[in-house]
C-alpha cells in the first residue's frame, strides 16, 4: 500500500512539478502554535510537512533550528506532543513525516515508535543520523508498520554508498544540498544538482533537496531538477522571537510565495518516466 | 576487545550514528588508522616525538606516604602529569596530528572540557604547522581560564560555545557541526574514546602506551602484576589506555572512577555507567545520562574534564561483560583525595585524576597491605589551582 507521502509525490510528478515540503519542530513556538503554523503551510500549498522531534544535541542543525528546538524543549515537549502534532497534520489531510535524531526512537522502543507513527497517520520517518550500518532494526520495524524510511545522502556520499543507502530508502531520498548543517543560505550550492544527477543514476525514487533552501528564487531553481524542495530554517525564522499572530502572517506570506515559485519552475521534462515512479513500501 | 574493523562495534555498543556527510571522512580515517598502525615510518615518527617532545616514557612513582591512607596498599602512580602540556591527552593528539599531515589536511579542530585536550591540540598544531580551532563550553572557559590563555598563546582560536549546558557535550556538538561543514580541509581531533567509529578504537590505540609502559614498570619494580588498575573516567581515554594491556589478565581488577558530583542520589552527577543507561550520544551507542525520551541530561561535576553525560563504548562493553567496574566518586571525596596527595607526596593532581585517587583510598582500605594498586595519574593540577583554592577557602 502506498503512503500518503508516496501518493503526493506521485501526483506532483504527474503534474510535472516538484513537491514542496516544510519542516517545523513540534512544540515550537508552542505545541498549539506549531499546529497553527502547520495549518498555514498546508493552506498555502505545501504538499507535505516534516515534524521535527526537538532534541537536546542536534549536531546537524544550525543556529535557527537549534534555537527553535531549545525553545520547544524548554516548553517541555515530549514524545506524545510530537505524535500529537503529527496526528494534527495528518487529520488535516496532509502527508506528514517525523524527522528525528536516532536516540529518541531507541528510547521510545524501535517497534513501538514505528507503530505510533503509523497510528498517527504518519507516512514515515527521516532519520538523519542513522547510518546504513546501524539501520537494519529500524528498517524492519518500519516495514512492519507500513511506513517509509527516508535517509539523507550528502555530496560526499560515494556512488557505491548511494546505491546502498537508496536501496533501503522509501518515500523519497533526502539530498543534502551541501556539506554543512541546516540554516539559511544566500545561494543553493552547485553540489545539489550534481548530487541529484548522481542519485538518478542509481535510483528512480523521488529526490527532495534540503539544507539551506530559503528563498522563493532558490526553491524555483531546485524545483527545476528535483522532485521535492524542502524548506526548514527559513520558515522557522519567521516565527523566532516574534509574537505568534504576527509571525504567522509573515509565515503565510513566505509560504505562499514559496508555493508559487515551486509551481512556476521551468521543468524540461518529467523527472522520471511513469514506469519508474515511486516505489511501494518495502 | 578489538572492535570489528569495519563497524567499530563493542558488543552492542559503538558504531556510527552520524550525518551521512561524515561517513566518507570516517571511512578514510578508519582505513588510515589500520594502515598507519603497522607503518614503520609513522610508528617511528610518533615514537620519536614521544621521546624527544612529550617526555615518554612517563615514570612510575611509588606513593609511600599516600599509601598510609589507603589501608597500607602499595600505591604506584603512572605519571602522565609529567608529559609535556600536563596530561595524558598529548599521546592521542600527537598521533592524530601526524595523521592529519598524512591526509594532507591543514586545519584541525578540537573540543575541550578541562582545556587539557585543547591545550594539547593547540600544542601539536603549533609544532606541526596546522591551523587550530578549539570549541569550549562557555562555562568551562570560566572554570579553566588558565587553559584558555594557554591555547591562545599557542596560536589557537578558542570559540566559547553558548548552546545548551555550555560544557563539554555542547562543545562536541559544535565541533561536529564545524567538521560536517569543513571536512574536506579539516580533521577533527576528538579528545577521548567516544564518538563514531573509528575514534574509540583509534584514540585507545594512541593511549595504550600508558598501559604498555606501566605494565613493564610494575613488573620490574614488584615482580608481579598489580592487584588492580584504577583511572578516572570522563569519556574514558586515560582509563582505556592504562586498562588495555591488562584486559586479558583476569587476575587484575580494572576500576574506572566516574564523577559522582553531589552524589548519584541527587541526580547531579556525571556517572554515565553507574547512573545512566544505554543510548546514543555523539555518534555512538554507550551508557549515558538521559531522560525517558532520550534527551541528554546535563551532567554535573566539580571537574570540567569529567563533566560529560556519556562514556566511551568500550567501557560500556567492559562493564556489561563484568570485566571492569565503575564506581562513582563525589566531588567531596575527590577533593579530599586531591588535598591528601598534595600534602603527602608533593604532587598537585588534576581534579579529574583526584577521582582515581579517591577510588584507591576506598579500594586500598578494602584490600589492605598485600595489594598493589596502579593508578593513572592522568594530569597535573596547575589548571585547577584556582578552583581548589576556592573550594578549600584559601583564595
Ligand atoms: C587530566 C585529565 N584526566 C582525565 C580526563 C578525562 O578524560 P578521559 O576520561 O578521556 O581520560 C581529562 C579531560 O579533560 C583530563 O584533563
PDB file of C-alpha atoms in Angstrom, chain B residues 245-353:
ATOM      1  CA  UNK B 245      47.156  -4.242  28.180  1.00  0.00           C
ATOM      2  CA  UNK B 246      45.645  -5.758  31.336  1.00  0.00           C
ATOM      3  CA  UNK B 247      42.271  -6.783  29.893  1.00  0.00           C
ATOM      4  CA  UNK B 248      43.394 -10.355  29.252  1.00  0.00           C
ATOM      5  CA  UNK B 249      44.989 -10.612  32.714  1.00  0.00           C
ATOM      6  CA  UNK B 250      41.923 -11.813  34.550  1.00  0.00           C
ATOM      7  CA  UNK B 251      43.598 -11.545  37.973  1.00  0.00           C
ATOM      8  CA  UNK B 252      43.901  -7.778  37.627  1.00  0.00           C
ATOM      9  CA  UNK B 253      40.869  -5.770  38.694  1.00  0.00           C
ATOM     10  CA  UNK B 254      40.090  -2.825  36.444  1.00  0.00           C
ATOM     11  CA  UNK B 255      38.269   0.039  38.112  1.00  0.00           C
ATOM     12  CA  UNK B 256      37.052   3.208  36.465  1.00  0.00           C
ATOM     13  CA  UNK B 257      36.112   6.112  38.694  1.00  0.00           C
ATOM     14  CA  UNK B 258      33.279   8.246  37.430  1.00  0.00           C
ATOM     15  CA  UNK B 259      32.370  11.723  38.611  1.00  0.00           C
ATOM     16  CA  UNK B 260      29.671  11.335  41.249  1.00  0.00           C
ATOM     17  CA  UNK B 261      29.196  15.100  41.624  1.00  0.00           C
ATOM     18  CA  UNK B 262      26.874  15.783  44.555  1.00  0.00           C
ATOM     19  CA  UNK B 263      26.081  12.045  44.777  1.00  0.00           C
ATOM     20  CA  UNK B 264      24.137   9.733  42.465  1.00  0.00           C
ATOM     21  CA  UNK B 265      21.020  10.071  44.590  1.00  0.00           C
ATOM     22  CA  UNK B 266      20.871  13.828  43.913  1.00  0.00           C
ATOM     23  CA  UNK B 267      20.790  13.388  40.144  1.00  0.00           C
ATOM     24  CA  UNK B 268      23.613  15.939  39.950  1.00  0.00           C
ATOM     25  CA  UNK B 269      26.499  13.856  38.721  1.00  0.00           C
ATOM     26  CA  UNK B 270      28.363  12.710  35.616  1.00  0.00           C
ATOM     27  CA  UNK B 271      28.368   8.939  36.159  1.00  0.00           C
ATOM     28  CA  UNK B 272      27.217   7.614  32.795  1.00  0.00           C
ATOM     29  CA  UNK B 273      27.686   3.953  33.714  1.00  0.00           C
ATOM     30  CA  UNK B 274      26.845   3.902  37.440  1.00  0.00           C
ATOM     31  CA  UNK B 275      23.961   6.318  36.999  1.00  0.00           C
ATOM     32  CA  UNK B 276      22.838   6.113  33.361  1.00  0.00           C
ATOM     33  CA  UNK B 277      21.555   3.643  30.791  1.00  0.00           C
ATOM     34  CA  UNK B 278      22.366   2.727  27.180  1.00  0.00           C
ATOM     35  CA  UNK B 279      21.544   5.169  24.421  1.00  0.00           C
ATOM     36  CA  UNK B 280      23.115   7.029  21.536  1.00  0.00           C
ATOM     37  CA  UNK B 281      25.077  10.231  22.007  1.00  0.00           C
ATOM     38  CA  UNK B 282      27.685  11.885  19.815  1.00  0.00           C
ATOM     39  CA  UNK B 283      27.734   9.217  17.166  1.00  0.00           C
ATOM     40  CA  UNK B 284      27.930   6.010  19.185  1.00  0.00           C
ATOM     41  CA  UNK B 285      25.840   3.808  21.449  1.00  0.00           C
ATOM     42  CA  UNK B 286      27.004   3.600  25.032  1.00  0.00           C
ATOM     43  CA  UNK B 287      25.833   4.370  28.547  1.00  0.00           C
ATOM     44  CA  UNK B 288      24.663   7.932  29.019  1.00  0.00           C
ATOM     45  CA  UNK B 289      22.582  10.245  31.167  1.00  0.00           C
ATOM     46  CA  UNK B 290      19.180  10.779  29.595  1.00  0.00           C
ATOM     47  CA  UNK B 291      15.525  11.268  30.392  1.00  0.00           C
ATOM     48  CA  UNK B 292      12.765   8.818  29.393  1.00  0.00           C
ATOM     49  CA  UNK B 293      12.535  10.396  25.906  1.00  0.00           C
ATOM     50  CA  UNK B 294      16.256  10.036  25.239  1.00  0.00           C
ATOM     51  CA  UNK B 295      17.068  13.703  25.755  1.00  0.00           C
ATOM     52  CA  UNK B 296      20.537  14.056  27.194  1.00  0.00           C
ATOM     53  CA  UNK B 297      20.587  15.162  30.821  1.00  0.00           C
ATOM     54  CA  UNK B 298      23.199  17.718  31.795  1.00  0.00           C
ATOM     55  CA  UNK B 299      25.991  16.318  33.876  1.00  0.00           C
ATOM     56  CA  UNK B 300      27.483  17.887  36.984  1.00  0.00           C
ATOM     57  CA  UNK B 301      30.974  17.622  38.366  1.00  0.00           C
ATOM     58  CA  UNK B 302      33.499  19.868  40.026  1.00  0.00           C
ATOM     59  CA  UNK B 303      35.888  18.559  37.394  1.00  0.00           C
ATOM     60  CA  UNK B 304      35.403  20.068  33.935  1.00  0.00           C
ATOM     61  CA  UNK B 305      37.191  17.130  32.284  1.00  0.00           C
ATOM     62  CA  UNK B 306      34.747  14.577  33.723  1.00  0.00           C
ATOM     63  CA  UNK B 307      31.651  16.730  33.285  1.00  0.00           C
ATOM     64  CA  UNK B 308      30.268  14.735  30.382  1.00  0.00           C
ATOM     65  CA  UNK B 309      26.990  12.765  30.221  1.00  0.00           C
ATOM     66  CA  UNK B 310      28.421   9.961  28.071  1.00  0.00           C
ATOM     67  CA  UNK B 311      31.289   7.480  28.132  1.00  0.00           C
ATOM     68  CA  UNK B 312      33.239   5.547  25.508  1.00  0.00           C
ATOM     69  CA  UNK B 313      31.562   2.395  24.109  1.00  0.00           C
ATOM     70  CA  UNK B 314      34.400   0.037  25.039  1.00  0.00           C
ATOM     71  CA  UNK B 315      33.854   0.877  28.701  1.00  0.00           C
ATOM     72  CA  UNK B 316      30.144   0.125  28.306  1.00  0.00           C
ATOM     73  CA  UNK B 317      31.070  -3.281  26.969  1.00  0.00           C
ATOM     74  CA  UNK B 318      33.725  -3.976  29.642  1.00  0.00           C
ATOM     75  CA  UNK B 319      31.103  -3.134  32.233  1.00  0.00           C
ATOM     76  CA  UNK B 320      28.400  -5.333  30.730  1.00  0.00           C
ATOM     77  CA  UNK B 321      30.664  -8.367  30.486  1.00  0.00           C
ATOM     78  CA  UNK B 322      31.853  -7.795  34.035  1.00  0.00           C
ATOM     79  CA  UNK B 323      35.494  -7.235  33.134  1.00  0.00           C
ATOM     80  CA  UNK B 324      35.713  -3.728  34.595  1.00  0.00           C
ATOM     81  CA  UNK B 325      33.977  -1.995  37.480  1.00  0.00           C
ATOM     82  CA  UNK B 326      32.840   1.608  37.533  1.00  0.00           C
ATOM     83  CA  UNK B 327      32.392   3.454  40.799  1.00  0.00           C
ATOM     84  CA  UNK B 328      31.096   6.967  41.381  1.00  0.00           C
ATOM     85  CA  UNK B 329      33.279   9.354  43.388  1.00  0.00           C
ATOM     86  CA  UNK B 330      31.654  12.506  44.755  1.00  0.00           C
ATOM     87  CA  UNK B 331      33.136  15.980  44.430  1.00  0.00           C
ATOM     88  CA  UNK B 332      33.843  15.905  48.148  1.00  0.00           C
ATOM     89  CA  UNK B 333      35.677  12.571  48.065  1.00  0.00           C
ATOM     90  CA  UNK B 334      37.699  13.714  45.081  1.00  0.00           C
ATOM     91  CA  UNK B 335      38.718  16.971  46.730  1.00  0.00           C
ATOM     92  CA  UNK B 336      39.791  15.162  49.901  1.00  0.00           C
ATOM     93  CA  UNK B 337      41.990  12.871  47.840  1.00  0.00           C
ATOM     94  CA  UNK B 338      43.290  15.880  45.928  1.00  0.00           C
ATOM     95  CA  UNK B 339      44.347  17.578  49.122  1.00  0.00           C
ATOM     96  CA  UNK B 340      45.842  14.385  50.510  1.00  0.00           C
ATOM     97  CA  UNK B 341      48.097  13.786  47.516  1.00  0.00           C
ATOM     98  CA  UNK B 342      49.288  17.400  47.618  1.00  0.00           C
ATOM     99  CA  UNK B 343      50.275  17.115  51.275  1.00  0.00           C
ATOM    100  CA  UNK B 344      51.654  13.582  51.383  1.00  0.00           C
ATOM    101  CA  UNK B 345      53.502  13.380  48.080  1.00  0.00           C
ATOM    102  CA  UNK B 346      54.105  16.943  46.921  1.00  0.00           C
ATOM    103  CA  UNK B 347      52.116  16.309  43.762  1.00  0.00           C
ATOM    104  CA  UNK B 348      49.183  18.532  42.805  1.00  0.00           C
ATOM    105  CA  UNK B 349      46.942  16.319  40.663  1.00  0.00           C
ATOM    106  CA  UNK B 350      44.236  17.391  38.254  1.00  0.00           C
ATOM    107  CA  UNK B 351      40.804  17.276  39.882  1.00  0.00           C
ATOM    108  CA  UNK B 352      39.843  14.673  37.262  1.00  0.00           C
ATOM    109  CA  UNK B 353      42.712  12.480  38.465  1.00  0.00           C
TER     110      UNK B 353
END
